[in-house]
């Protein structure tokens, strides 16, 4: 059986190139290797919204040439276009990851024919896995919504919030409290309905996230804002903390494994706004979350971690005159662009993610890694 021996390969390189000075440890040197037939018990999908190769490069060079993504042994690219537009939006982009279908921009968990598609989160739930979502947008924002909701348009926040109660999702962390307890659509109080369903529900007004504890005896929802959570630059720091605790929480929720989606949501907003400082702050916050997740996966040994973006935002470029930690960044647009998007994979079945493929293949590769049967897939859903 062929083996995926990343560390040995780098040791060989170090031996060749480091005859005179003491070899520096390569960032990959401590990582364990996996056999090609090893399946993960857990999958953590991390999405940097709007994070293309320029954003990754900018974060690297603004962080003294070091990034958690350097620890990932497998790298690929996905084609981010949607069903109706070469330039995808986050709703179609996330639906491609969640359901494996190209759909129209704006669609949440629906095919291009507006048929509901079973998401990988819902499918994982049906197999008895624990599931979770941690984001720095509202929990009803397009990217997280596409993993649990089925609505014609991403702007239908109240309807998307109601869809959350149709799932048995174990953990939800993000903003958007108002779509649960101060709704325009109806007088339902979903905050209380979640509590009646047996969830521990808390929010930024009640407790600091550091005080909630991650007691896995019950499902948990924690709202980090009434609407959008603040930017990292003004003190939002829960993403790395939540990314550290969510995997352990979910691990204790089910012996069968878990599926967790973590989004660095505001990278996209910063690039729409053409504000490079905001973008770098969000990218480095996401980098700290990746550090926590890779540390969990390294110790656990049964967790596949995938980091990617849904699309690039802003047409970011790193221009002449840039120096390490002092980049000259410009944007060509305030919208999304169509560049190929890098995919980084670590853990059992990571090798599936090398090469160039459709964004919908990320769904297929995750299902293949989990070993899910065709009979439970996205389009077998009524
Ligand atoms: Zn966007």
Short mmCIF file of N, CA and C and ligand atoms in Angstrom, two decimals, residues 49-50 88-90 141 154 268-269 272 310-311 313 334-336, ligand 1:
data_model
loop_
_atom_site.label_atom_id
_atom_site.label_comp_id
_atom_site.label_asym_id
_atom_site.label_seq_id
_atom_site.Cartn_x
_atom_site.Cartn_y
_atom_site.Cartn_z
N UNK A 49 -14.40 33.24 3.42
CA UNK A 49 -15.27 33.85 2.40
C UNK A 49 -14.49 34.93 1.65
N UNK A 50 -14.42 34.79 0.34
CA UNK A 50 -13.69 35.76 -0.48
C UNK A 50 -12.19 35.54 -0.49
N UNK A 88 -19.45 33.54 -9.07
CA UNK A 88 -20.43 33.03 -8.10
C UNK A 88 -20.67 34.03 -6.98
N UNK A 89 -21.77 33.85 -6.28
CA UNK A 89 -21.95 34.53 -4.99
C UNK A 89 -21.76 33.47 -3.90
N UNK A 90 -21.85 33.90 -2.65
CA UNK A 90 -21.57 32.98 -1.54
C UNK A 90 -22.66 31.93 -1.37
N UNK A 141 -26.48 33.89 7.45
CA UNK A 141 -25.80 34.41 6.26
C UNK A 141 -25.63 33.29 5.23
N UNK A 154 -31.07 34.16 -0.57
CA UNK A 154 -30.25 34.32 0.63
C UNK A 154 -30.74 35.40 1.58
N UNK A 268 -14.41 38.52 3.10
CA UNK A 268 -15.20 38.96 1.94
C UNK A 268 -15.66 40.41 2.10
N UNK A 269 -16.17 40.73 3.28
CA UNK A 269 -16.71 42.08 3.48
C UNK A 269 -15.59 43.12 3.37
N UNK A 272 -14.77 43.51 -0.35
CA UNK A 272 -15.81 44.31 -1.02
C UNK A 272 -15.56 45.79 -0.74
N UNK A 310 -14.83 30.37 -1.01
CA UNK A 310 -15.93 30.11 -1.94
C UNK A 310 -15.69 30.80 -3.28
N UNK A 311 -14.94 31.92 -3.23
CA UNK A 311 -14.61 32.72 -4.40
C UNK A 311 -13.61 33.76 -3.95
N UNK A 313 -12.64 37.79 -3.69
CA UNK A 313 -13.36 39.07 -3.66
C UNK A 313 -12.38 40.22 -3.83
N UNK A 334 -15.06 46.06 -6.59
CA UNK A 334 -15.66 45.88 -5.27
C UNK A 334 -16.58 44.65 -5.25
N UNK A 335 -16.45 43.81 -6.29
CA UNK A 335 -17.30 42.61 -6.39
C UNK A 335 -16.44 41.35 -6.30
N UNK A 336 -17.07 40.19 -6.55
CA UNK A 336 -16.31 38.93 -6.58
C UNK A 336 -15.61 38.79 -7.92
ZN1 LIG B 1 -19.10 38.72 -1.15
#
